[in-house]
Amino acid sequence: MRILVCIDDTDNMESKGTGELAEMIAEHIETSNWGKTTRITRHQLLVHPDIPYTSHNSSMCFEADIDTSYLRVLIDFAADFLVRESAPESDPGLCVAVIDQIDDVDTLIKYGHRAKQDVMTKKEAYNMAERLGIHLSEHGGTGQGVIGALAGVGLRLSGNDGRFKGKHKINGINDIVTAGEILSQTDIDAVRCLDGNDLDYNDKVRLNDWVKSVLLEGKCVLIVSPTENDPDGVKWQMCPKKILKSLG
Amino acid sequence: MWKVNERGEKVFRGGKEDGAGAAQAADKCPNFKLDVEDEIVADELRSCYNCRYRRWTAESFACYKPE
Ligand code: SF4
């Protein structure tokens, strides 16, 4: 069965990040042979004076394909893990959704989008999770992280939000590769420029040490921007971080 | 470069788009600590925008480790 696991509000300014904890949960799923996991996405939620958050107010979500018999043990593990590993003054929340069993995907996606714009309540999150048949639980502090955990699942399901955790490793001669080489060396699905068009296989791209992708149309997409006066005549380069931030 | 808000927090005056100002502030700051990779947003790595001690607000960020 395919599930989405999302955690939120686990860190403070000195602790491990929420992304690292999500990665550790995903690793445990793999090493325990419960199933296979996919790349983690980071979803930015609303920053507002009425929303208490300890560090960033972003949630981290990943998909896993597991044997049905491991669902309960996975939820129990993740819950204990958050109690153990979250920062003392954080308010961690955990959401686990079985993708094929979500009662109303559109409602969940709308909830995710609202959490980027409105101040939401825990009560509303729990009601929504119950109505849609989704596991939602809190594991310390005020438990406020349930809002972001549920929203993160909705945003991941939307296929159009957030950036992928981690950087892609690509080998290129003198840091120059073709779009085709990027696709063959990584799990990136498309190399796209800011106007929305995909690069051709043979288009050359100048790499740097910041190859980060975003979730667009359900795909892992590398955004590139035009170069200026490239010495080798390469037309494309990695998109500036500032633009990436605005995309995800 | 900074102002104090109604909560007593030290808030960056430059908002979220003053990359040069945020880099300049971090350059002078002994408390700068690069945030985890997932939260890096500015191209200039040594920038308050990339510092573990900044907390985003609706318009800017507050520094939680003022000198
Ligand atoms: S501690 Fe504050 S002033 Fe210093 S770099 Fe970080 S955010 Fe900027």
Coordinates of C-alpha atoms and ligand atoms in Angstrom, one line a residue:
Chain A
M1 CA 0.0 0.0 0.0
R2 CA 1.2 3.5 -0.7
I3 CA 1.2 5.9 2.2
L4 CA 2.3 9.4 2.9
V5 CA 4.1 10.2 6.2
C6 CA 4.4 13.8 7.3
I7 CA 5.8 15.4 10.4
D8 CA 5.8 19.0 11.6
D9 CA 7.1 21.2 14.4
T10 CA 9.8 18.9 15.8
D11 CA 12.7 21.2 16.0
N12 CA 14.1 24.3 17.7
M13 CA 17.0 26.5 16.9
E14 CA 19.6 24.1 18.2
S15 CA 18.2 20.7 17.5
K16 CA 18.2 18.4 14.5
G17 CA 15.9 19.8 11.7
T18 CA 12.5 18.3 11.0
G19 CA 13.9 17.1 7.6
E20 CA 16.6 15.1 9.3
L21 CA 14.0 13.4 11.5
A22 CA 11.9 12.6 8.5
E23 CA 14.9 11.1 6.9
M24 CA 15.6 9.0 9.9
I25 CA 12.0 7.6 9.9
A26 CA 12.3 6.9 6.2
E27 CA 15.6 5.1 6.7
H28 CA 14.1 3.0 9.5
I29 CA 11.3 1.9 7.2
E30 CA 13.9 0.8 4.6
T31 CA 16.3 -0.9 7.0
S32 CA 13.4 -2.7 8.7
N33 CA 12.2 -4.0 5.3
W34 CA 8.8 -2.5 5.8
G35 CA 8.9 -1.0 2.4
K36 CA 10.4 1.5 0.0
T37 CA 10.4 5.3 0.5
T38 CA 10.7 8.2 -1.8
R39 CA 12.3 11.6 -1.6
I40 CA 11.2 14.0 1.2
T41 CA 9.5 17.2 0.3
R42 CA 9.5 20.4 2.4
H43 CA 6.3 22.4 2.6
Q44 CA 6.2 26.0 3.8
L45 CA 3.3 26.9 6.0
L46 CA 1.9 30.2 7.0
V47 CA 4.2 32.5 9.0
H48 CA 1.9 34.6 11.2
P49 CA 2.2 36.1 14.7
D50 CA -0.7 34.0 15.9
I51 CA 1.0 30.7 14.9
P52 CA 3.5 29.4 17.5
Y53 CA 6.4 27.6 15.9
T54 CA 9.8 26.8 17.2
S55 CA 11.9 27.2 14.1
H56 CA 10.6 27.4 10.6
N57 CA 7.0 26.3 10.3
S58 CA 7.6 23.9 7.5
S59 CA 6.5 20.3 7.4
M60 CA 8.4 17.3 5.8
C61 CA 6.6 14.6 3.9
F62 CA 7.5 11.4 2.1
E63 CA 5.8 8.6 0.3
A64 CA 6.4 5.0 1.2
D65 CA 5.2 1.8 -0.4
I66 CA 4.8 -0.7 2.4
D67 CA 3.2 -4.1 3.1
T68 CA -0.2 -3.5 4.7
S69 CA 0.8 -5.5 7.8
Y70 CA 3.4 -2.9 8.7
L71 CA 1.1 0.1 8.9
R72 CA 0.4 -0.1 12.6
V73 CA 4.0 -0.8 13.6
L74 CA 5.2 2.0 11.4
I75 CA 2.8 4.5 13.0
D76 CA 3.8 3.3 16.5
F77 CA 7.5 3.6 15.6
A78 CA 7.1 7.1 14.2
A79 CA 5.1 8.3 17.2
D80 CA 7.7 6.9 19.7
F81 CA 10.5 8.3 17.6
L82 CA 9.0 11.8 17.7
V83 CA 8.6 11.7 21.4
R84 CA 12.2 10.7 21.7
E85 CA 13.9 12.8 19.1
S86 CA 11.9 16.1 18.9
A87 CA 13.3 19.2 20.6
P88 CA 12.0 19.7 24.2
E89 CA 10.0 22.8 23.5
S90 CA 8.6 21.7 20.2
D91 CA 5.0 20.7 19.4
P92 CA 5.4 17.7 17.1
G93 CA 2.6 16.3 15.0
L94 CA 2.5 13.1 12.9
C95 CA 0.2 12.3 9.9
V96 CA 0.1 9.0 8.1
A97 CA -2.4 8.6 5.2
V98 CA -3.1 5.6 3.1
I99 CA -3.3 7.2 -0.3
D100 CA -6.0 4.9 -1.8
Q101 CA -8.1 5.2 1.4
I102 CA -8.3 9.0 1.7
D103 CA -12.0 9.7 1.5
D104 CA -11.8 13.1 -0.3
V105 CA -8.5 14.0 -1.7
D106 CA -9.6 17.4 -3.0
T107 CA -10.7 18.5 0.4
L108 CA -7.4 17.5 1.8
I109 CA -5.5 19.4 -0.9
K110 CA -7.6 22.5 -0.2
Y111 CA -6.8 22.1 3.5
G112 CA -3.1 22.1 2.7
H113 CA -3.4 25.3 0.6
R114 CA -5.4 27.0 3.4
A115 CA -2.7 26.2 5.9
K116 CA -0.4 28.4 3.8
Q117 CA -2.7 31.3 4.0
D118 CA -4.9 31.1 7.1
V119 CA -4.5 30.5 10.8
M120 CA -6.0 27.0 11.5
T121 CA -6.9 25.2 14.7
K122 CA -5.9 21.8 16.0
K123 CA -9.6 20.9 16.4
E124 CA -10.2 21.5 12.7
A125 CA -7.2 19.3 11.8
Y126 CA -8.4 16.4 14.0
N127 CA -11.9 16.7 12.6
M128 CA -10.7 16.7 9.0
A129 CA -8.4 13.7 9.6
E130 CA -11.1 11.7 11.2
R131 CA -13.5 12.5 8.4
L132 CA -11.0 11.5 5.7
G133 CA -9.8 8.4 7.5
I134 CA -6.3 9.6 8.1
H135 CA -4.0 9.0 11.1
L136 CA -3.1 12.2 12.9
S137 CA -1.4 12.4 16.3
E138 CA 0.5 14.7 18.6
H139 CA 3.7 13.8 20.5
G140 CA 4.6 16.6 22.8
G141 CA 4.2 20.2 23.8
T142 CA 0.9 21.7 22.6
G143 CA 0.7 19.3 19.7
Q144 CA 0.2 22.2 17.3
G145 CA 2.3 20.4 14.7
V146 CA -0.7 18.2 13.8
I147 CA -2.0 21.1 11.6
G148 CA 1.2 21.3 9.5
A149 CA 1.5 17.5 9.4
L150 CA -2.0 17.1 7.9
A151 CA -1.4 20.1 5.6
G152 CA 1.9 18.7 4.4
V153 CA 0.1 15.5 3.2
G154 CA -2.4 17.6 1.4
L155 CA 0.3 19.7 -0.2
R156 CA 2.3 16.7 -1.3
L157 CA -0.8 15.2 -2.8
S158 CA -1.4 18.4 -4.7
G159 CA 1.8 17.6 -6.6
N160 CA 2.5 21.3 -6.9
D161 CA 4.1 22.5 -3.7
G162 CA 7.5 22.4 -1.9
R163 CA 11.0 21.6 -2.7
F164 CA 12.7 18.2 -2.3
K165 CA 15.1 17.7 0.5
G166 CA 18.7 17.3 -0.3
K167 CA 20.8 18.1 -3.3
H168 CA 21.2 16.0 -6.5
K169 CA 24.6 14.8 -7.4
I170 CA 25.5 15.1 -11.1
N171 CA 28.8 14.6 -12.8
G172 CA 29.7 16.9 -15.6
I173 CA 32.9 17.8 -17.3
N174 CA 33.9 21.2 -16.2
D175 CA 30.5 21.5 -14.5
I176 CA 28.7 21.4 -17.8
V177 CA 26.1 18.7 -18.6
T178 CA 23.2 18.2 -21.0
A179 CA 19.6 18.1 -19.8
G180 CA 19.6 14.5 -20.9
E181 CA 22.5 13.6 -18.7
I182 CA 20.8 15.2 -15.8
L183 CA 17.8 13.0 -16.4
S184 CA 19.8 9.8 -16.8
Q185 CA 22.0 10.4 -13.7
T186 CA 19.3 11.3 -11.3
D187 CA 15.7 10.8 -10.3
I188 CA 14.8 14.2 -11.7
D189 CA 11.8 14.0 -14.1
A190 CA 12.2 17.2 -16.0
V191 CA 14.7 20.1 -16.5
R192 CA 12.5 23.2 -16.9
C193 CA 13.1 26.9 -17.4
L194 CA 11.1 29.6 -15.6
D195 CA 8.7 30.1 -18.5
G196 CA 7.5 26.5 -18.0
N197 CA 9.1 24.9 -21.0
D198 CA 11.3 21.8 -20.6
L199 CA 14.8 21.8 -22.0
D200 CA 15.7 19.6 -24.9
Y201 CA 17.9 16.6 -24.3
N202 CA 20.9 18.2 -25.7
D203 CA 20.6 21.6 -24.1
K204 CA 23.6 22.4 -22.0
V205 CA 23.4 23.4 -18.3
R206 CA 26.1 24.8 -16.1
L207 CA 26.1 23.1 -12.7
N208 CA 26.9 24.5 -9.3
D209 CA 26.9 22.8 -5.9
W210 CA 23.2 23.6 -5.3
V211 CA 21.2 21.3 -7.5
K212 CA 17.8 21.3 -5.8
S213 CA 14.5 20.2 -7.3
V214 CA 10.9 21.2 -6.6
L215 CA 7.6 19.3 -6.8
L216 CA 5.6 20.4 -9.8
E217 CA 2.8 18.5 -11.5
G218 CA 3.6 15.6 -9.3
K219 CA 7.1 15.4 -10.7
C220 CA 10.6 16.1 -9.5
V221 CA 11.6 19.2 -11.5
L222 CA 14.9 21.0 -11.8
I223 CA 14.4 24.6 -12.5
V224 CA 17.0 26.4 -14.5
S225 CA 17.5 30.1 -15.5
P226 CA 19.3 31.7 -18.4
T227 CA 23.1 32.4 -18.0
E228 CA 24.6 35.8 -18.6
N229 CA 27.8 35.8 -20.7
D230 CA 28.8 32.2 -20.0
P231 CA 32.4 31.8 -21.1
D232 CA 31.5 28.5 -22.9
G233 CA 28.3 29.7 -24.4
V234 CA 26.2 27.5 -22.0
K235 CA 22.7 28.9 -22.0
W236 CA 21.3 27.5 -18.8
Q237 CA 22.3 27.5 -15.1
M238 CA 20.9 26.5 -11.8
C239 CA 18.1 28.8 -10.7
P240 CA 19.1 31.2 -7.9
K241 CA 18.0 30.1 -4.4
K242 CA 15.8 33.1 -4.0
I243 CA 13.7 32.1 -7.0
L244 CA 13.6 28.5 -5.8
K245 CA 12.3 29.7 -2.5
S246 CA 9.4 31.4 -4.2
L247 CA 8.6 28.3 -6.1
G248 CA 8.6 25.9 -3.2
Chain B
M1 CA 19.2 47.9 10.0
W2 CA 17.1 46.6 13.0
K3 CA 14.0 47.6 14.8
V4 CA 12.3 46.2 17.9
N5 CA 8.8 45.0 17.4
E6 CA 5.9 45.0 19.9
R7 CA 7.0 41.7 21.2
G8 CA 10.4 43.0 22.0
E9 CA 12.0 41.1 19.1
K10 CA 14.9 42.4 17.0
V11 CA 13.4 42.6 13.5
F12 CA 15.4 43.1 10.3
R13 CA 14.3 46.4 8.6
G14 CA 15.2 45.2 5.1
G15 CA 12.3 42.7 4.9
K16 CA 12.7 39.5 2.9
E17 CA 14.3 40.9 -0.3
D18 CA 17.3 42.8 1.0
G19 CA 19.9 40.1 0.2
A20 CA 22.8 42.5 0.4
G21 CA 21.7 43.9 3.8
A22 CA 21.2 40.5 5.3
A23 CA 24.6 39.3 4.1
Q24 CA 26.2 42.5 5.5
A25 CA 24.5 42.0 8.9
A26 CA 25.6 38.3 9.1
D27 CA 29.1 39.3 8.1
K28 CA 29.5 41.4 11.1
C29 CA 27.7 39.0 13.5
P30 CA 29.7 36.6 15.6
N31 CA 26.6 34.5 16.3
F32 CA 25.9 33.5 12.7
K33 CA 25.2 29.8 12.3
L34 CA 24.4 28.3 8.9
D35 CA 20.9 26.7 9.1
V36 CA 20.2 23.1 7.9
E37 CA 20.4 22.7 4.1
D38 CA 16.6 22.5 3.7
E39 CA 16.2 26.0 5.0
I40 CA 18.9 27.8 3.0
V41 CA 17.2 30.4 0.9
A42 CA 19.8 33.1 0.0
D43 CA 22.6 32.7 -2.5
E44 CA 25.1 34.4 -0.3
L45 CA 25.6 31.7 2.3
R46 CA 26.7 33.9 5.1
S47 CA 23.5 35.8 5.4
C48 CA 20.9 36.4 8.2
Y49 CA 18.4 34.8 5.7
N50 CA 20.4 31.5 6.1
C51 CA 21.1 31.8 9.8
R52 CA 19.8 29.2 12.2
Y53 CA 18.8 32.0 14.6
R54 CA 16.5 33.9 12.3
R55 CA 12.8 33.3 12.6
W56 CA 10.7 34.3 9.7
T57 CA 7.9 36.8 10.3
A58 CA 5.2 37.8 7.8
E59 CA 7.3 40.7 6.4
S60 CA 10.8 39.9 7.5
F61 CA 12.6 37.9 10.2
A62 CA 13.5 38.4 13.8
C63 CA 16.9 37.6 15.2
Y64 CA 16.7 35.2 18.2
K65 CA 20.4 35.5 19.1
P66 CA 21.0 39.2 19.3
E67 CA 24.5 40.3 20.3
Ligands
SF4_1 S1 22.4 35.7 14.9 FE1 21.0 37.2 14.2 S2 22.1 38.9 13.4 FE2 23.5 37.2 13.7 S3 23.6 36.3 11.6 FE3 22.0 35.2 12.8 S4 20.1 36.3 12.3 FE4 21.8 37.6 11.7

